[in-house]
Amino acid sequence: MELETALEAVRGRGGAEGLERVLGRYNEKNRATFKFDPADEDKRKKLCEGILNILEKDTKTSCQVACLEALRILSRDKKVLVPVTTKENMQILMRLAKLDMTEDSLEDVSNFPVIVEALKCLCNIVFNSAIAQKLSLELNLAAMLCNLLKKCKDQQFVDDIKCFDLRLLFLLSLLHTEIRSQLHHELQGLQVLTQALESSFSIRWTDKYKAAEEHDGSPLSLQETDCAIEALKALFNVTLDSWNVHSENESHQFRYMAAILRHCLLTVGPTEDKTEELHSNAINLLSNIPVSCLDVLINPSTQEETVLKYNGMNMDAIQVLLDFMEKRIDKGSSYREGLTPVLSLLTECCRAHRNIRKFIKAQVLPPLRDVSNRPEVGTTVRNKLVRLMTHVDLGVKQIAAEFLFVLCKERVDNLLKYTGYGNAAGLLAARGLLAGGRGDHWYSDDEDTDTEEYKSAKPNINLITGHVEEPMPNPMDEMTEEQKEYEAMKLVNMFDKLSRDEVIKPMGVRPDGTMTPLEETICQYQTNEQDSSDSD
């Protein structure tokens, strides 16, 4: 009923005030509607056309807002966007959103609701329509959004405009690799987006890459948090494939960004969920920054109130990353999306920065004292990570094992001490280190010191399980020789059947530590024996 009434109103029956009133009722009733009746599809298309015809003319602000709200609701339905996604209609919405290349500032505050609603409409339309995505390239939408973002820089009351401008930039950079490249190389997107991110935190700099720490600072507002999150998401898309720094200017840009992200990690949002979302997006972006530029995360500490220091370096941000990692492990689900980014980031930081590695190792792999329990049993961070080494998800298993391996300076004997051979076998097989040794990366030569408790228990530790086991009675002690032979042949036959049915494949280890079928290992061993014989 409201749809038909709204359709009649946009056709000019009832005047401007009647149109505004009718659309207001339609918007209120459908504010939370995301699924629409297929039978009314044609009526909704006609309503879209009628609204755009009205928006093309000069009407008062309140009427424009009502029309744009209705269009935003209708644009949630992909099937009705055909009349909307024309060049002319996109230009109408861009005009209302003040998307142009002029240098005029945003002065008329009364127009801000129109700008916000027009940007919301464009977000929905670009997200739901492939035609609109192509038109955005033709209309140079990304450049105009960057220009609008610059206009917002020194303006008050523009948080909503900035937020939806950033959201639209995120969508465009997500859906178009061309726009991603354009933002990075032509539109100074890194600088514009980084400035937008910085302005969300109101950072006060005390040194080149060091922001003042507000230990009693109030949480960010919801608007500030949302703006920061949208900026982080857009920057993530723009900085994809940014592993290599080719110039001093690029190095400065990434260090400056990392310094802002450090401040972001030490900032809280209005709620715990918003804080976690903010930190999650900051971690994703940190993963794109060249690891050589992440040294700013641990700038030298000059503040006496900072408790978390290591070798004179401030470790507050690293502790936030560790706490975030443990919280994601404790969630127990969505490890690939939620946990692997922070684990990957910490792994690379530990590999490249000695102070970070040593600080994290002291937290995650402290000197062993009690080895009465298996490494995977318990509630410590080490126990939780060792459990992940045998996770069913291959990606999660690999990154958890890699993280612990790097903390152990990629030394096999050190890793086995903390995890046991059984838990580490997957990583060692993949890296060709089953015969021992160490990884490819170089680390400092400082040695780990074992505790007296570990030294005394070491001779009794089961290398497979990684803990001290009570001696078990030997079941063969009371068997006769005939019984032993019978059980041995029974076991051989079972393995033979599994092997012939290709349920299992017997494997051996080459001298270089890699795995190979057992037949090849035996043949190679026999060849080596013959070659080394002293026969004349």
XYZ file of C-alpha atoms in Angstrom:
536
model
C 0.000 0.000 0.000
C 2.828 2.432 0.914
C 4.585 1.560 -2.376
C 1.581 2.492 -4.496
C 1.021 5.683 -2.497
C 4.690 6.632 -2.920
C 4.459 5.925 -6.646
C 1.454 8.212 -6.965
C 3.266 10.929 -5.014
C 6.362 10.950 -7.228
C 4.107 11.298 -10.244
C 3.157 14.724 -8.951
C -0.119 14.071 -7.164
C -0.067 15.840 -3.821
C 2.626 18.505 -4.275
C 6.091 18.767 -2.762
C 4.895 18.665 0.843
C 2.697 15.667 0.160
C 5.605 13.895 -1.572
C 7.897 14.495 1.373
C 5.277 13.243 3.836
C 4.451 10.098 1.811
C 8.102 9.182 1.238
C 8.789 9.775 4.929
C 6.165 7.153 5.831
C 7.544 4.741 3.214
C 11.080 5.197 4.529
C 10.038 4.686 8.152
C 8.196 1.463 7.355
C 10.982 0.016 5.180
C 14.012 1.264 7.110
C 15.054 -2.297 8.021
C 13.828 -3.972 4.796
C 16.407 -5.890 2.803
C 14.190 -8.460 1.057
C 11.504 -7.276 -1.318
C 8.401 -8.815 -2.885
C 9.267 -9.924 -6.454
C 5.685 -9.165 -7.527
C 6.275 -5.427 -6.969
C 9.527 -5.267 -8.914
C 8.142 -3.143 -11.778
C 6.545 -0.693 -9.350
C 9.832 -0.262 -7.502
C 11.659 0.378 -10.789
C 9.120 3.092 -11.666
C 9.491 4.579 -8.196
C 13.284 4.763 -8.716
C 12.763 6.520 -12.054
C 10.286 8.980 -10.518
C 12.628 9.799 -7.622
C 15.549 10.469 -9.969
C 13.369 12.748 -12.086
C 12.579 14.776 -8.955
C 16.236 14.862 -7.842
C 17.249 16.197 -11.249
C 15.247 19.358 -10.506
C 15.968 21.927 -7.830
C 13.915 21.029 -4.776
C 14.230 21.944 -1.139
C 16.735 20.112 1.054
C 14.233 18.170 3.172
C 12.537 16.808 0.044
C 15.901 15.779 -1.437
C 16.775 13.930 1.766
C 13.439 12.036 1.740
C 13.923 11.091 -1.932
C 17.495 9.910 -1.370
C 16.500 7.877 1.706
C 13.839 6.109 -0.365
C 16.317 5.510 -3.202
C 18.857 4.114 -0.724
C 16.285 1.609 0.532
C 15.249 0.637 -3.012
C 18.891 0.262 -4.124
C 19.298 -2.675 -1.767
C 17.456 -4.708 -4.439
C 19.815 -5.534 -7.325
C 16.926 -6.193 -9.711
C 15.587 -2.634 -9.707
C 18.879 -0.872 -10.408
C 18.608 -0.911 -14.223
C 16.896 2.525 -14.421
C 19.343 3.931 -11.860
C 22.604 2.816 -13.435
C 22.795 5.193 -16.369
C 25.489 7.800 -16.816
C 22.979 10.644 -16.410
C 21.474 9.268 -13.204
C 24.904 8.523 -11.687
C 25.865 12.128 -12.438
C 22.725 13.373 -10.639
C 23.761 11.498 -7.491
C 27.378 12.635 -7.812
C 26.244 16.252 -8.094
C 24.156 15.908 -4.928
C 27.144 14.302 -3.174
C 29.328 17.311 -4.142
C 31.586 15.015 -6.127
C 33.326 17.414 -8.466
C 36.854 18.648 -9.038
C 36.302 22.183 -7.739
C 38.308 23.484 -4.805
C 35.286 24.990 -3.076
C 35.041 24.114 0.604
C 31.973 22.572 2.220
C 30.395 25.623 3.802
C 26.636 25.070 3.737
C 26.034 22.790 6.720
C 22.344 22.458 5.783
C 23.408 20.486 2.678
C 25.365 17.889 4.659
C 22.398 15.474 5.064
C 21.912 15.517 1.272
C 25.599 14.780 0.668
C 25.551 11.907 3.173
C 22.409 10.304 1.725
C 23.718 10.645 -1.843
C 26.969 8.923 -0.828
C 24.995 6.138 0.869
C 22.995 5.634 -2.339
C 26.183 5.469 -4.404
C 27.653 2.894 -1.971
C 24.628 0.609 -2.429
C 24.477 1.107 -6.191
C 28.198 0.502 -6.795
C 28.157 -2.564 -4.556
C 25.073 -4.114 -6.190
C 25.516 -3.192 -9.865
C 28.277 -4.279 -12.254
C 27.121 -1.567 -14.681
C 27.610 1.101 -11.996
C 31.073 -0.271 -11.291
C 32.047 0.230 -14.940
C 30.474 3.699 -15.002
C 32.501 4.680 -11.932
C 35.647 4.234 -14.010
C 34.243 6.272 -16.891
C 33.089 9.068 -14.558
C 36.435 9.134 -12.686
C 34.596 8.642 -9.407
C 37.719 7.760 -7.386
C 39.411 11.088 -8.173
C 36.301 13.016 -7.161
C 36.037 11.077 -3.900
C 39.673 11.932 -3.084
C 38.916 15.587 -3.800
C 35.874 15.518 -1.501
C 38.021 13.884 1.183
C 40.470 16.794 0.968
C 37.592 19.234 1.426
C 36.643 17.411 4.630
C 40.129 17.798 6.093
C 39.646 21.034 8.008
C 35.854 21.032 8.288
C 33.749 20.346 11.355
C 30.565 18.245 11.383
C 31.683 16.227 8.354
C 32.403 12.861 9.991
C 29.455 11.187 8.238
C 30.502 12.601 4.865
C 34.069 11.419 5.395
C 32.932 7.989 6.570
C 30.797 7.231 3.515
C 33.341 8.806 1.171
C 35.912 6.350 2.585
C 33.449 3.457 2.361
C 32.845 4.189 -1.318
C 36.608 4.370 -1.931
C 36.971 1.013 -0.185
C 34.272 -0.546 -2.398
C 35.793 0.845 -5.592
C 39.299 -0.306 -4.674
C 37.914 -3.720 -3.740
C 35.967 -4.203 -6.970
C 38.449 -2.635 -9.417
C 42.164 -3.361 -9.570
C 42.465 -0.414 -11.994
C 41.125 1.969 -9.354
C 43.460 0.435 -6.782
C 46.406 1.194 -9.038
C 45.037 4.662 -9.872
C 44.746 5.532 -6.187
C 48.265 4.330 -5.462
C 50.114 5.866 -8.395
C 48.068 8.797 -9.738
C 45.736 10.230 -7.101
C 48.129 10.293 -4.111
C 45.696 7.889 -2.502
C 48.167 6.732 0.152
C 48.706 10.280 1.418
C 45.023 11.260 1.245
C 43.810 8.105 3.001
C 46.611 8.209 5.586
C 45.709 11.798 6.447
C 42.063 10.777 6.784
C 43.106 7.968 9.136
C 45.310 10.284 11.187
C 42.545 12.875 11.562
C 40.262 10.218 13.086
C 42.649 9.904 16.063
C 43.611 13.570 16.567
C 47.248 12.496 16.957
C 49.770 14.811 18.613
C 53.301 14.030 17.397
C 56.291 14.263 19.752
C 58.901 13.042 17.270
C 59.164 12.082 13.609
C 57.396 8.732 13.961
C 56.255 8.960 17.554
C 52.815 9.977 18.759
C 52.085 11.182 22.263
C 50.548 8.433 24.383
C 47.396 9.455 26.190
C 47.283 6.916 29.004
C 44.059 8.334 30.411
C 42.596 9.280 27.033
C 38.884 8.821 26.470
C 37.684 6.210 23.943
C 37.013 7.187 20.352
C 33.447 8.118 19.495
C 31.424 5.754 17.307
C 31.755 8.128 14.334
C 35.524 8.456 14.754
C 35.880 4.678 15.045
C 33.791 4.045 11.930
C 35.801 6.608 9.953
C 39.067 5.004 11.068
C 37.829 1.514 10.142
C 36.749 2.625 6.661
C 40.097 4.354 6.116
C 41.966 1.215 7.240
C 39.961 -0.971 4.842
C 40.567 1.366 1.899
C 44.288 1.600 2.706
C 44.484 -2.194 2.888
C 43.269 -2.470 -0.710
C 45.569 0.291 -1.957
C 48.672 -1.157 -0.254
C 48.267 -4.715 -1.510
C 51.539 -5.977 -3.031
C 53.566 -3.284 -1.240
C 56.256 -5.597 0.082
C 59.145 -3.844 -1.619
C 60.115 -0.253 -0.880
C 61.774 1.325 -3.900
C 62.452 4.874 -2.695
C 63.163 6.918 0.398
C 59.822 8.696 -0.006
C 57.944 5.367 -0.014
C 59.863 4.242 3.059
C 58.885 7.441 4.870
C 55.230 7.019 3.830
C 55.042 3.470 5.166
C 56.858 4.304 8.424
C 54.499 7.222 8.952
C 51.552 4.882 8.361
C 52.995 2.294 10.765
C 53.378 4.990 13.435
C 49.694 5.886 13.053
C 48.775 2.201 13.271
C 50.813 1.858 16.452
C 48.708 4.670 17.939
C 45.610 2.880 16.617
C 46.536 -0.329 18.466
C 46.849 1.649 21.711
C 43.438 3.291 21.193
C 40.074 1.884 22.289
C 36.692 2.352 20.667
C 33.296 2.995 22.256
C 32.656 -0.749 22.797
C 34.758 -3.892 23.095
C 33.481 -5.193 19.745
C 34.319 -1.923 17.988
C 37.789 -1.941 19.547
C 38.373 -5.472 18.267
C 37.151 -4.506 14.784
C 39.421 -1.449 14.794
C 42.468 -3.461 15.878
C 41.681 -6.269 13.422
C 41.692 -3.878 10.466
C 44.882 -2.218 11.767
C 46.583 -5.628 11.890
C 45.456 -6.420 8.335
C 47.001 -3.168 7.115
C 50.222 -3.727 9.102
C 50.578 -7.028 7.222
C 50.821 -5.052 3.956
C 53.531 -2.699 5.192
C 57.113 -3.750 4.331
C 58.503 -5.469 7.415
C 61.593 -3.235 7.389
C 59.310 -0.273 8.173
C 57.736 -1.913 11.235
C 60.590 -0.952 13.540
C 58.554 2.157 14.478
C 56.230 -0.149 16.439
C 58.917 -0.307 19.134
C 60.360 3.201 19.250
C 62.751 3.933 22.133
C 60.823 4.622 25.313
C 61.336 7.877 27.177
C 58.211 7.727 29.330
C 58.866 6.426 32.802
C 55.247 5.297 33.261
C 55.581 2.779 30.432
C 55.911 -0.613 32.098
C 56.412 -2.772 29.000
C 60.016 -2.139 28.030
C 62.620 -4.409 26.510
C 66.179 -3.203 25.912
C 64.871 0.338 26.324
C 62.192 -0.139 23.664
C 58.478 0.467 24.231
C 56.621 -2.831 23.713
C 53.054 -1.648 24.367
C 51.916 -2.191 20.765
C 53.515 -5.655 20.583
C 51.708 -6.637 23.777
C 48.407 -5.540 22.202
C 49.150 -7.813 19.232
C 49.908 -10.739 21.562
C 46.732 -10.157 23.562
C 44.733 -9.923 20.335
C 46.247 -13.197 19.114
C 45.384 -15.029 22.327
C 41.848 -13.638 22.298
C 41.347 -14.916 18.755
C 42.695 -18.347 19.739
C 40.291 -18.476 22.686
C 37.339 -17.786 20.367
C 37.854 -21.261 18.937
C 36.417 -20.539 15.473
C 37.145 -18.713 12.194
C 40.866 -19.180 12.708
C 41.749 -18.657 9.042
C 40.112 -15.207 8.837
C 40.555 -14.071 12.424
C 43.835 -15.571 13.624
C 46.170 -16.110 10.674
C 46.679 -12.373 9.881
C 47.985 -11.545 13.369
C 50.066 -14.741 13.552
C 51.578 -13.994 10.146
C 52.355 -10.403 11.188
C 54.011 -11.494 14.439
C 56.034 -14.146 12.600
C 57.454 -11.624 10.130
C 58.158 -9.097 12.893
C 60.038 -11.741 14.896
C 62.002 -12.830 11.860
C 63.127 -9.288 11.006
C 63.442 -7.564 14.398
C 65.502 -9.178 17.170
C 64.056 -7.139 20.042
C 60.502 -8.039 19.064
C 61.408 -11.736 18.811
C 63.121 -11.853 22.172
C 60.287 -9.972 23.901
C 57.639 -12.274 22.403
C 59.629 -15.412 23.154
C 59.833 -14.406 26.806
C 56.018 -14.216 26.796
C 55.189 -17.250 24.654
C 58.108 -19.652 25.277
C 59.518 -18.888 28.728
C 62.240 -21.228 30.063
C 60.806 -24.679 30.729
C 60.479 -25.790 34.321
C 57.574 -28.233 34.619
C 57.649 -30.869 31.850
C 55.281 -33.322 33.498
C 52.459 -32.480 31.035
C 52.349 -32.681 27.261
C 53.161 -29.363 25.513
C 49.602 -29.142 24.144
C 47.972 -29.607 27.560
C 47.305 -26.469 29.589
C 46.117 -22.884 29.364
C 49.328 -20.989 28.562
C 49.874 -19.317 25.201
C 52.449 -22.004 24.374
C 49.917 -24.767 25.060
C 47.314 -23.061 22.850
C 49.736 -22.571 19.963
C 51.054 -26.142 20.161
C 47.458 -27.402 19.929
C 47.091 -25.413 16.707
C 50.100 -27.255 15.226
C 47.820 -30.259 14.649
C 44.724 -28.271 13.586
C 42.640 -29.680 10.732
C 43.029 -26.455 8.733
C 46.345 -26.713 6.906
C 46.876 -22.932 6.735
C 46.270 -22.468 10.461
C 48.524 -25.413 11.310
C 51.351 -24.108 9.144
C 51.353 -20.513 10.404
C 51.152 -21.563 14.081
C 54.097 -23.944 13.613
C 56.049 -21.326 11.636
C 55.526 -18.745 14.398
C 56.915 -21.070 17.083
C 59.760 -22.144 14.768
C 60.839 -18.528 14.265
C 60.683 -17.903 18.026
C 63.080 -20.834 18.337
C 65.420 -19.137 15.799
C 64.487 -21.883 13.308
C 66.483 -24.485 15.242
C 64.917 -27.930 15.158
C 66.301 -29.053 18.537
C 64.948 -25.903 20.189
C 61.509 -26.349 18.623
C 61.312 -29.992 19.694
C 62.122 -28.984 23.262
C 59.008 -26.813 23.427
C 56.577 -28.802 21.258
C 57.636 -32.442 21.068
C 58.454 -34.314 17.855
C 54.870 -35.443 17.262
C 53.489 -31.920 17.100
C 56.376 -30.576 15.023
C 56.545 -33.434 12.491
C 54.296 -31.697 9.953
C 56.428 -28.548 9.807
C 59.701 -30.499 9.763
C 58.488 -32.725 6.930
C 57.370 -29.725 4.895
C 60.695 -27.939 5.445
C 62.861 -31.026 4.891
C 64.185 -30.938 8.449
C 63.160 -34.340 9.792
C 66.834 -35.198 10.209
C 67.406 -32.069 12.297
C 69.266 -28.845 11.555
C 67.901 -25.334 11.214
C 65.999 -23.104 8.782
C 67.316 -20.756 6.117
C 67.265 -17.482 8.042
C 70.150 -16.201 10.141
C 69.602 -15.249 13.780
C 71.843 -13.933 16.528
C 74.068 -16.473 18.275
C 72.800 -15.863 21.802
C 71.933 -19.198 23.361
C 68.911 -20.168 25.423
C 69.713 -21.194 28.968
C 67.867 -24.222 30.328
C 66.548 -24.185 33.868
C 67.905 -26.629 36.438
C 64.476 -28.319 36.567
C 64.552 -28.956 32.817
C 68.139 -30.211 32.878
C 67.345 -32.760 35.577
C 64.203 -33.969 33.758
C 65.691 -33.980 30.233
C 67.011 -37.594 30.245
C 63.494 -38.885 31.016
C 61.579 -36.772 28.472
C 59.793 -38.654 25.696
C 60.991 -36.877 22.544
C 57.774 -37.687 20.686
C 55.341 -36.350 23.270
C 57.660 -33.704 24.744
C 57.074 -34.528 28.394
C 58.237 -36.866 31.160
C 56.285 -40.130 31.151
C 55.935 -42.629 33.929
C 57.705 -45.873 32.991
C 55.157 -48.303 31.555
C 55.333 -52.080 32.137
C 56.565 -53.947 29.074
C 53.694 -56.226 27.888
C 56.230 -58.544 26.237
C 58.005 -59.417 29.473
C 55.528 -62.184 30.307
C 55.249 -63.522 26.732
C 56.915 -66.659 25.465
C 59.121 -66.478 22.361
C 56.344 -68.124 20.295
C 53.812 -65.500 21.450
C 56.225 -62.666 20.601
C 56.807 -64.093 17.131
C 53.062 -64.492 16.577
C 52.311 -60.879 17.551
C 55.172 -59.597 15.381
C 53.916 -61.469 12.301
C 50.378 -60.295 12.991
C 51.607 -56.692 12.986
C 53.611 -57.221 9.789
C 50.562 -58.656 8.004
C 48.399 -55.745 9.101
C 50.899 -53.194 7.755
C 51.286 -55.219 4.558
C 47.538 -55.202 3.947
C 47.259 -51.447 4.595
C 50.167 -50.830 2.242
C 48.792 -53.061 -0.569
C 45.367 -51.387 -0.258
C 47.192 -48.009 -0.465
C 45.669 -46.895 2.824
C 49.157 -46.010 4.026
C 52.468 -45.562 2.218
C 55.636 -46.426 4.145
C 58.067 -43.511 4.053
C 61.693 -43.005 4.932
C 63.940 -40.004 5.467
C 66.759 -39.070 3.101
C 70.076 -37.842 4.509
C 69.000 -34.277 3.671
C 65.959 -34.590 5.963
C 63.268 -34.827 3.273
C 60.772 -37.690 3.088
C 60.674 -40.285 0.337
C 58.983 -43.694 -0.238
C 60.644 -46.392 1.845
C 61.691 -48.408 -1.229
C 63.783 -45.507 -2.501
C 65.384 -45.049 0.915
C 66.377 -48.729 1.096
C 67.756 -48.706 -2.451
C 69.781 -45.577 -1.750
C 71.090 -47.090 1.487
C 72.138 -50.285 -0.298
C 73.851 -48.271 -3.046
C 75.762 -46.245 -0.471
C 76.811 -49.453 1.306
C 78.157 -50.916 -1.943
C 79.981 -47.709 -2.850
C 81.629 -47.542 0.558
C 82.769 -51.202 0.586
C 86.496 -51.883 0.555
C 86.363 -54.857 -1.840
C 89.155 -54.954 -4.437
